[in-house]
Amino acid sequence: MSLLDTARADLRLGRRLATLRAGTLGLAALGDPVARLFQAPWKHDPYAVHERLRCERRLTWSRSGIWVASTYDDAHAVLRDRRFGVRLANGQQPFDVTGGPVHEGTEPDVLEMSLLGLDPPDHGRLRRLATPAFSARRIEAVRPQVEATATRLLDALDPARGPVDLVASYASPLPVAVISDLLAIPPQHARQFAAWGSTLGASLDGVTSVPHHKRLLRAQADLRALFERLVAERRADPGEDLLSRLATAADGPDAVTADEVVALAQLLLLAGFETTTNLVGNAVHALLQHPDQLAMATEDPSLAGRVITETLRWDPPVQLTARVAHEPVRVGPVDVRRDQVVLVLLGSTGRDEAVHGDADVFDLTRPEGRDTLAFSGGAHYCVGAPLARLEGEVALRLLLERWPGVRRAARPRPRGTTVIRGWRTLPVRA
Ligand code: HEM
């Protein structure tokens, strides 16, 4: 593309984003729930928006032209119904990060190119490649490695020297190191991954400006170039690691292409740490907000698993996903037409009073309720759920054991994104 063409494309994108912003603002002011979830100040407290939606106890129509599922039962029904998928009848994704038809020069979104953006039969073929590596048994075997990494990170912190940002120094590097180990990615790339992950994770809310779009394209291209190189190396000289297994499976009976392997490896990397970082951050934040629960967990750090389960219910890191009706489907009293989109508010389902009593209360002694939808459900149920739980449990337990007096040192800064919810900084003292 010539410089002039690029400038024209940027101008068109800038105009489209401005129109989109104005539209969202207008709809949010009129009370539209979907617009509010993406617009300050409402987006900072999505649970208040969810509560109003759940009162209707049925799918709600948003003026942005999509349905919204906010109760546990509706979300569960949509996620598990095979008549819903992730692509429109024309094969396209329902949303583009730039809020319109694919922008000139845009590479397909990394997170949409693999599993998350595929329907059967391609989805099953690729998923069969990834799932064996994440079975509960395989993941339990990496526990010593996760504990060693968490211990090393905590050893490196010196609380006597002043406040520590728990996100930058613990919640973020831990999952990056764990997934990099699983894929046998050289450690020198770790810092770069955290930056790419946060750029790509934030893009799930849509692109906000032309420079943001450029940063996103650059991060996508750099990540893809790195994985193309690594996959080619592992195909030529495979080891025992997960990336080698994926790279060589391209030659096996499930016949995946090299491009699909690259996309899958990128997804595993990104899905593997942006989410887990925020699970750990949200869990620590929830404890700091509830001193009685913090005292209970500090007294008995073996409650760390409960802290994680309760955080997944009360303040999960992935707040929403979407499905497309591949044929007309009735959900409760509502007829969803073919190609209509349903936004599924995962974060709302854990606060549903029909499923959890006193749902707004963060309570580690709560009896086990129905399965969490924080990892979604049905065909796209999170491949990495056992790993995420293990990392979360280890991270919390070791932190509580090592820093029994952990407390807030300064105001934490929220990430401010809607799809992924979490903390950008979490300054604490030991
Ligand atoms: C707290 C941590 C995590 C949360 C809350 C989480 C949440 C989710 C959710 C909600 C989905 C499905 C989205 C949808 O239905 O459209 C998903 C899918 C996925 N997750 Fe996770 N995830 C976490 C950690 C991980 C980890 C550690 C890995 C792997 C290393 C991982 C790998 C994946 C993959 C590959 C998919 C796509 C599955 C498919 O489309 O078939 N996730 N995750």
XYZ file of C-alpha atoms and ligand atoms in Angstrom:
473
model
C 0.000 0.000 0.000
C 1.409 3.447 -0.917
C 1.846 6.146 1.720
C -1.118 8.020 0.254
C -3.333 4.920 0.382
C -2.283 4.334 3.987
C -3.113 7.927 4.906
C -6.554 7.627 3.256
C -7.243 4.310 5.010
C -6.209 5.871 8.347
C -8.526 8.791 7.741
C -11.454 6.483 6.972
C -10.691 4.429 10.069
C -10.438 7.577 12.210
C -13.867 8.729 10.976
C -15.410 5.325 11.548
C -14.052 5.121 15.089
C -15.315 8.627 15.859
C -18.809 7.691 14.590
C -18.709 4.489 16.608
C -17.661 6.345 19.762
C -20.413 8.910 19.359
C -22.967 6.114 18.751
C -21.882 4.201 21.860
C -21.967 7.348 23.970
C -25.462 8.216 22.710
C -26.826 4.723 23.310
C -25.218 4.574 26.770
C -26.833 7.894 27.694
C -30.197 6.454 26.591
C -29.638 3.528 28.961
C -28.640 0.820 26.495
C -26.958 -1.945 28.543
C -24.457 -3.094 25.909
C -23.284 0.467 25.219
C -22.994 1.069 28.977
C -20.788 -1.982 29.442
C -18.267 -0.390 27.056
C -18.613 3.215 28.215
C -17.306 5.044 31.313
C -18.488 5.545 33.990
C -20.829 2.521 33.745
C -18.188 0.087 32.530
C -16.283 0.414 35.798
C -19.159 -1.288 37.613
C -20.542 -3.834 35.138
C -22.297 -5.698 37.948
C -24.785 -2.838 38.402
C -25.616 -3.027 34.672
C -25.945 -6.832 34.912
C -28.288 -6.614 37.888
C -30.794 -4.495 35.988
C -30.628 -6.848 33.027
C -31.174 -9.953 35.138
C -34.416 -8.488 36.525
C -35.986 -9.220 33.136
C -35.116 -12.948 33.487
C -35.025 -13.331 29.689
C -32.817 -12.319 26.776
C -32.761 -8.527 26.419
C -32.677 -6.727 23.080
C -29.989 -4.037 22.784
C -30.427 -1.105 20.416
C -26.988 -1.961 19.098
C -28.778 -4.798 17.312
C -27.894 -7.824 19.416
C -29.461 -9.971 22.145
C -27.981 -10.123 25.639
C -28.018 -13.209 27.920
C -27.535 -12.188 31.556
C -29.000 -15.007 33.701
C -27.148 -18.233 34.448
C -29.824 -20.356 32.754
C -29.951 -18.311 29.539
C -26.145 -18.101 29.290
C -25.823 -21.828 29.950
C -28.514 -22.640 27.361
C -26.905 -20.483 24.638
C -23.355 -21.715 25.267
C -24.346 -25.383 25.203
C -26.732 -25.251 22.239
C -25.032 -26.526 19.072
C -27.375 -24.385 16.962
C -25.255 -21.445 18.100
C -21.744 -20.937 16.721
C -19.232 -18.131 16.380
C -19.425 -17.206 12.682
C -22.141 -15.612 10.553
C -23.716 -17.494 7.635
C -21.335 -15.630 5.275
C -18.371 -17.091 7.206
C -17.362 -13.770 8.777
C -16.932 -12.883 12.432
C -19.849 -10.882 13.876
C -17.491 -8.195 15.206
C -14.362 -6.589 13.825
C -12.108 -4.812 16.319
C -12.356 -1.637 14.241
C -16.146 -1.699 14.472
C -16.848 -2.255 10.791
C -15.879 -4.201 7.701
C -12.316 -5.506 7.865
C -10.000 -2.515 7.735
C -7.510 -2.285 4.898
C -4.234 -3.842 5.900
C -5.745 -5.578 8.922
C -4.379 -9.019 9.621
C -7.013 -11.408 10.905
C -7.316 -11.027 14.673
C -5.033 -13.542 16.397
C -7.641 -14.517 18.952
C -10.234 -15.134 16.241
C -8.075 -17.139 13.862
C -7.823 -20.157 16.064
C -10.355 -22.203 18.106
C -12.211 -19.171 19.473
C -13.181 -18.039 15.979
C -13.915 -21.453 14.427
C -17.073 -23.513 14.037
C -17.308 -27.263 13.363
C -15.741 -29.191 11.723
C -12.511 -27.118 11.790
C -12.981 -26.287 15.461
C -13.052 -29.941 16.569
C -10.072 -30.884 14.397
C -7.877 -28.178 15.959
C -9.229 -28.604 19.475
C -8.309 -32.308 19.465
C -4.720 -31.180 18.974
C -4.639 -28.893 21.987
C -6.741 -30.646 24.641
C -4.535 -33.660 25.537
C -1.769 -31.328 26.743
C -4.172 -29.653 29.196
C -5.803 -32.713 30.773
C -6.114 -32.577 34.579
C -3.420 -35.288 34.890
C -0.889 -33.535 32.635
C -1.501 -30.229 34.380
C -1.104 -31.672 37.875
C 2.330 -32.835 36.695
C 3.423 -29.208 36.123
C 2.538 -28.202 39.715
C 6.169 -28.402 40.958
C 7.265 -26.168 38.087
C 4.512 -23.608 38.847
C 5.460 -23.637 42.551
C 9.135 -23.168 41.728
C 8.368 -20.189 39.450
C 6.056 -18.546 42.002
C 8.666 -19.061 44.738
C 11.408 -17.559 42.569
C 9.253 -14.484 41.875
C 8.388 -14.011 45.553
C 12.054 -14.490 46.530
C 12.963 -11.622 44.212
C 10.620 -9.203 46.014
C 11.883 -7.254 48.972
C 8.880 -5.753 50.773
C 11.219 -3.967 53.215
C 12.195 -1.671 50.337
C 8.668 -0.261 50.001
C 5.430 -1.022 48.158
C 5.405 -3.681 45.475
C 3.163 -3.749 42.421
C 1.800 -7.265 42.599
C 0.617 -7.261 38.974
C 3.967 -6.322 37.408
C 6.075 -8.414 39.753
C 3.950 -11.527 40.347
C 0.513 -11.886 38.729
C 1.817 -11.136 35.223
C 5.249 -12.848 35.078
C 3.996 -16.084 36.674
C 1.590 -17.183 33.893
C 3.933 -15.851 31.187
C 6.718 -18.068 32.564
C 4.428 -21.100 32.971
C 3.011 -21.049 29.443
C 6.414 -20.173 27.955
C 7.843 -23.236 29.743
C 5.064 -25.444 28.366
C 5.715 -24.211 24.841
C 9.506 -24.151 25.475
C 9.802 -20.545 24.358
C 13.161 -18.959 25.186
C 12.851 -16.795 28.346
C 14.222 -13.673 26.652
C 10.829 -13.251 24.932
C 8.886 -13.115 28.210
C 8.869 -9.340 28.666
C 7.775 -8.848 25.058
C 4.909 -11.341 25.532
C 3.496 -9.390 28.450
C 3.412 -6.224 26.311
C 1.876 -7.995 23.280
C -0.635 -9.753 25.509
C -1.835 -6.551 27.039
C -2.147 -4.819 23.607
C -4.024 -7.752 22.091
C -6.149 -8.347 25.197
C -7.246 -4.697 25.268
C -8.165 -4.930 21.568
C -10.991 -7.325 22.473
C -12.937 -4.180 23.425
C -12.351 -2.772 19.929
C -9.784 -0.356 18.596
C -9.944 3.122 20.112
C -7.740 5.181 17.771
C -5.606 5.002 14.635
C -2.336 4.787 16.662
C -3.927 2.045 18.769
C -4.789 0.186 15.564
C -1.202 0.500 14.355
C 0.134 -0.813 17.669
C -2.244 -3.747 17.404
C -1.182 -4.590 13.839
C 2.467 -4.388 14.828
C 1.975 -6.640 17.848
C 0.060 -9.170 15.718
C 2.704 -9.169 12.995
C 5.614 -9.490 15.457
C 3.936 -12.288 17.380
C 3.115 -14.148 14.185
C 6.680 -13.743 12.832
C 8.132 -15.137 16.055
C 5.800 -18.137 16.047
C 6.349 -18.844 12.356
C 10.043 -19.066 13.110
C 9.591 -21.206 16.231
C 7.131 -23.602 14.534
C 9.494 -24.055 11.562
C 12.398 -24.740 13.952
C 10.415 -27.304 15.968
C 9.172 -29.053 12.817
C 12.773 -29.458 11.704
C 14.097 -30.456 15.114
C 11.259 -31.414 17.505
C 11.678 -31.672 21.277
C 9.350 -32.959 24.024
C 7.507 -29.644 24.448
C 3.939 -28.728 23.504
C 4.951 -26.496 20.596
C 6.962 -29.354 19.053
C 3.943 -31.640 19.441
C 1.686 -29.095 17.735
C 4.237 -28.374 15.012
C 4.719 -32.027 14.099
C 0.985 -32.842 14.326
C 0.637 -30.791 11.149
C 1.885 -33.931 9.402
C -0.548 -36.286 11.216
C -4.033 -37.658 10.466
C -5.902 -34.532 11.623
C -4.036 -32.591 8.897
C -3.662 -29.102 10.267
C -1.876 -26.481 8.227
C 1.250 -24.695 9.410
C -0.811 -21.476 9.605
C -3.322 -23.165 11.903
C -0.526 -24.375 14.181
C 0.935 -20.878 14.364
C -2.498 -19.437 15.221
C -3.162 -22.121 17.829
C 0.210 -21.606 19.509
C -0.388 -17.842 19.632
C -3.838 -18.377 21.129
C -2.465 -20.707 23.799
C 0.131 -18.147 24.718
C -2.247 -15.193 24.884
C -5.246 -17.019 26.372
C -2.822 -18.572 28.815
C -1.614 -15.456 30.545
C -3.768 -12.363 30.066
C -6.620 -14.188 31.753
C -4.626 -15.817 34.546
C -2.833 -12.570 35.403
C -6.207 -10.965 36.010
C -7.567 -13.940 37.919
C -4.705 -13.615 40.415
C -5.042 -9.807 40.513
C -8.817 -9.926 41.002
C -8.458 -12.560 43.724
C -5.905 -10.508 45.680
C -7.996 -7.380 45.218
C -11.124 -9.158 46.470
C -9.259 -10.270 49.611
C -7.888 -6.769 50.235
C -11.436 -5.401 49.950
C -12.702 -7.976 52.487
C -10.398 -7.984 55.541
C -12.404 -10.733 57.302
C -11.970 -13.050 54.313
C -8.297 -12.086 54.036
C -7.795 -12.944 57.714
C -9.476 -16.320 57.188
C -7.310 -17.122 54.152
C -4.124 -15.961 55.868
C -4.937 -18.151 58.863
C -5.402 -21.124 56.546
C -3.654 -20.687 53.163
C -5.048 -24.053 52.051
C -8.212 -22.010 51.345
C -6.411 -20.584 48.271
C -8.409 -22.874 45.947
C -11.640 -21.488 47.452
C -10.388 -17.935 46.913
C -9.944 -18.768 43.231
C -13.355 -20.421 42.887
C -15.073 -17.526 44.640
C -13.203 -14.973 42.484
C -14.288 -16.810 39.325
C -17.880 -16.423 40.513
C -17.700 -12.930 41.966
C -15.268 -11.035 39.707
C -14.128 -13.193 36.763
C -11.394 -11.977 34.396
C -13.303 -12.831 31.187
C -16.585 -10.973 31.398
C -18.353 -11.801 28.170
C -18.398 -13.712 24.907
C -20.741 -13.894 21.918
C -22.571 -16.494 19.866
C -24.359 -16.393 16.502
C -27.585 -18.347 15.831
C -26.940 -20.701 12.922
C -30.684 -21.370 12.652
C -33.768 -19.943 14.421
C -33.561 -20.814 18.141
C -36.070 -20.213 20.932
C -34.388 -19.208 24.219
C -37.076 -19.034 26.935
C -39.820 -16.832 25.499
C -37.508 -15.193 22.915
C -37.110 -16.212 19.265
C -33.556 -15.605 18.104
C -33.407 -15.403 14.321
C -30.705 -16.945 12.131
C -27.514 -14.844 12.094
C -28.559 -12.810 15.135
C -25.877 -12.381 17.786
C -26.266 -13.100 21.507
C -23.828 -11.422 23.885
C -23.318 -13.810 26.811
C -22.490 -11.988 30.057
C -20.345 -14.568 31.844
C -19.611 -12.086 34.617
C -23.327 -11.691 35.327
C -24.007 -15.415 35.749
C -22.034 -15.698 39.000
C -24.155 -12.931 40.557
C -27.468 -14.567 39.653
C -29.513 -14.855 42.884
C -31.474 -17.740 41.346
C -28.252 -19.764 41.526
C -26.213 -18.255 44.400
C -27.745 -16.886 47.612
C -26.399 -13.453 48.651
C -24.666 -13.445 45.281
C -23.068 -10.005 45.755
C -21.237 -11.142 48.890
C -17.655 -12.427 48.538
C -17.712 -15.414 50.879
C -15.081 -18.145 51.094
C -17.354 -20.362 53.177
C -20.051 -20.478 50.495
C -21.217 -24.025 49.698
C -20.309 -25.268 46.236
C -22.892 -24.087 43.720
C -23.504 -24.912 40.065
C -20.536 -25.069 37.686
C -18.991 -21.698 36.988
C -19.445 -20.223 33.512
C -16.302 -18.104 33.988
C -14.554 -20.554 31.645
C -17.554 -20.469 29.285
C -19.337 -23.720 28.393
C -20.147 -26.080 25.535
C -17.877 -26.426 22.515
C -15.582 -23.525 23.405
C -15.180 -24.356 27.107
C -11.745 -23.095 28.131
C -9.050 -25.600 27.230
C -6.770 -24.203 29.925
C -9.220 -24.221 32.866
C -7.298 -26.848 34.919
C -4.037 -24.950 34.368
C -5.647 -21.613 35.246
C -7.061 -23.023 38.497
C -3.750 -24.615 39.407
C -1.774 -21.424 38.758
C -4.298 -19.336 40.653
C -4.305 -21.673 43.641
C -0.487 -21.890 43.813
C -0.067 -18.122 43.364
C -2.524 -17.316 46.161
C -1.342 -20.007 48.579
C 2.330 -19.053 48.337
C 1.545 -15.353 48.589
C -0.560 -15.877 51.732
C 2.083 -18.129 53.282
C 4.971 -15.780 52.539
C 3.200 -12.434 53.124
C 0.620 -13.050 55.859
C 0.391 -9.306 56.531
C -0.271 -8.323 52.902
C -2.197 -5.044 52.684
C -2.957 -2.273 50.227
C -0.148 0.300 49.786
C -1.830 2.717 47.374
C -4.888 3.004 45.180
C -4.868 0.235 42.533
C -5.382 1.260 38.884
C -8.029 -0.663 36.948
C -7.283 -1.840 33.404
C -10.468 -0.126 32.289
C -11.286 -2.781 29.684
C -14.635 -4.557 29.427
C -14.075 -8.027 27.977
C -11.038 -8.667 30.163
C -11.584 -7.235 33.631
C -8.713 -6.715 36.023
C -6.112 -4.436 37.573
C -3.284 -2.687 35.790
C -1.485 -2.080 39.096
C -1.996 -3.466 42.582
C 0.454 -1.806 44.995
C 0.794 -3.764 48.253
C 2.977 -3.957 51.388
C 3.973 -7.128 53.178
C -8.388 -17.456 34.638
C -7.953 -17.932 33.551
C -8.802 -18.177 32.343
C -10.089 -17.804 32.064
C -11.059 -17.023 32.943
C -10.386 -18.297 30.743
C -11.600 -18.121 30.122
C -11.913 -18.619 28.876
C -13.187 -18.466 28.235
C -14.374 -17.694 28.814
C -13.123 -19.095 27.042
C -14.224 -19.293 26.014
C -14.679 -18.080 25.283
C -15.918 -18.384 24.502
O -16.742 -19.213 24.918
O -16.117 -17.758 23.452
C -11.795 -19.652 26.927
C -11.361 -20.357 25.839
C -10.081 -20.801 25.724
N -9.082 -20.749 26.680
Fe -9.204 -19.946 28.500
N -9.300 -18.939 30.249
C -8.302 -18.911 31.203
C -7.058 -19.470 31.127
C -6.595 -20.180 30.055
C -5.319 -20.836 29.980
C -4.291 -20.883 31.110
C -5.232 -21.395 28.722
C -4.131 -22.196 28.099
C -2.906 -22.177 28.339
C -6.468 -21.100 28.034
C -6.750 -21.496 26.759
C -7.961 -21.328 26.147
C -8.223 -21.768 24.784
C -7.260 -22.464 23.845
C -9.565 -21.429 24.514
C -10.347 -21.665 23.236
C -11.228 -22.887 23.366
C -12.123 -23.093 22.160
O -12.502 -22.111 21.504
O -12.429 -24.247 21.897
N -7.275 -20.371 28.874
N -11.083 -19.359 28.059
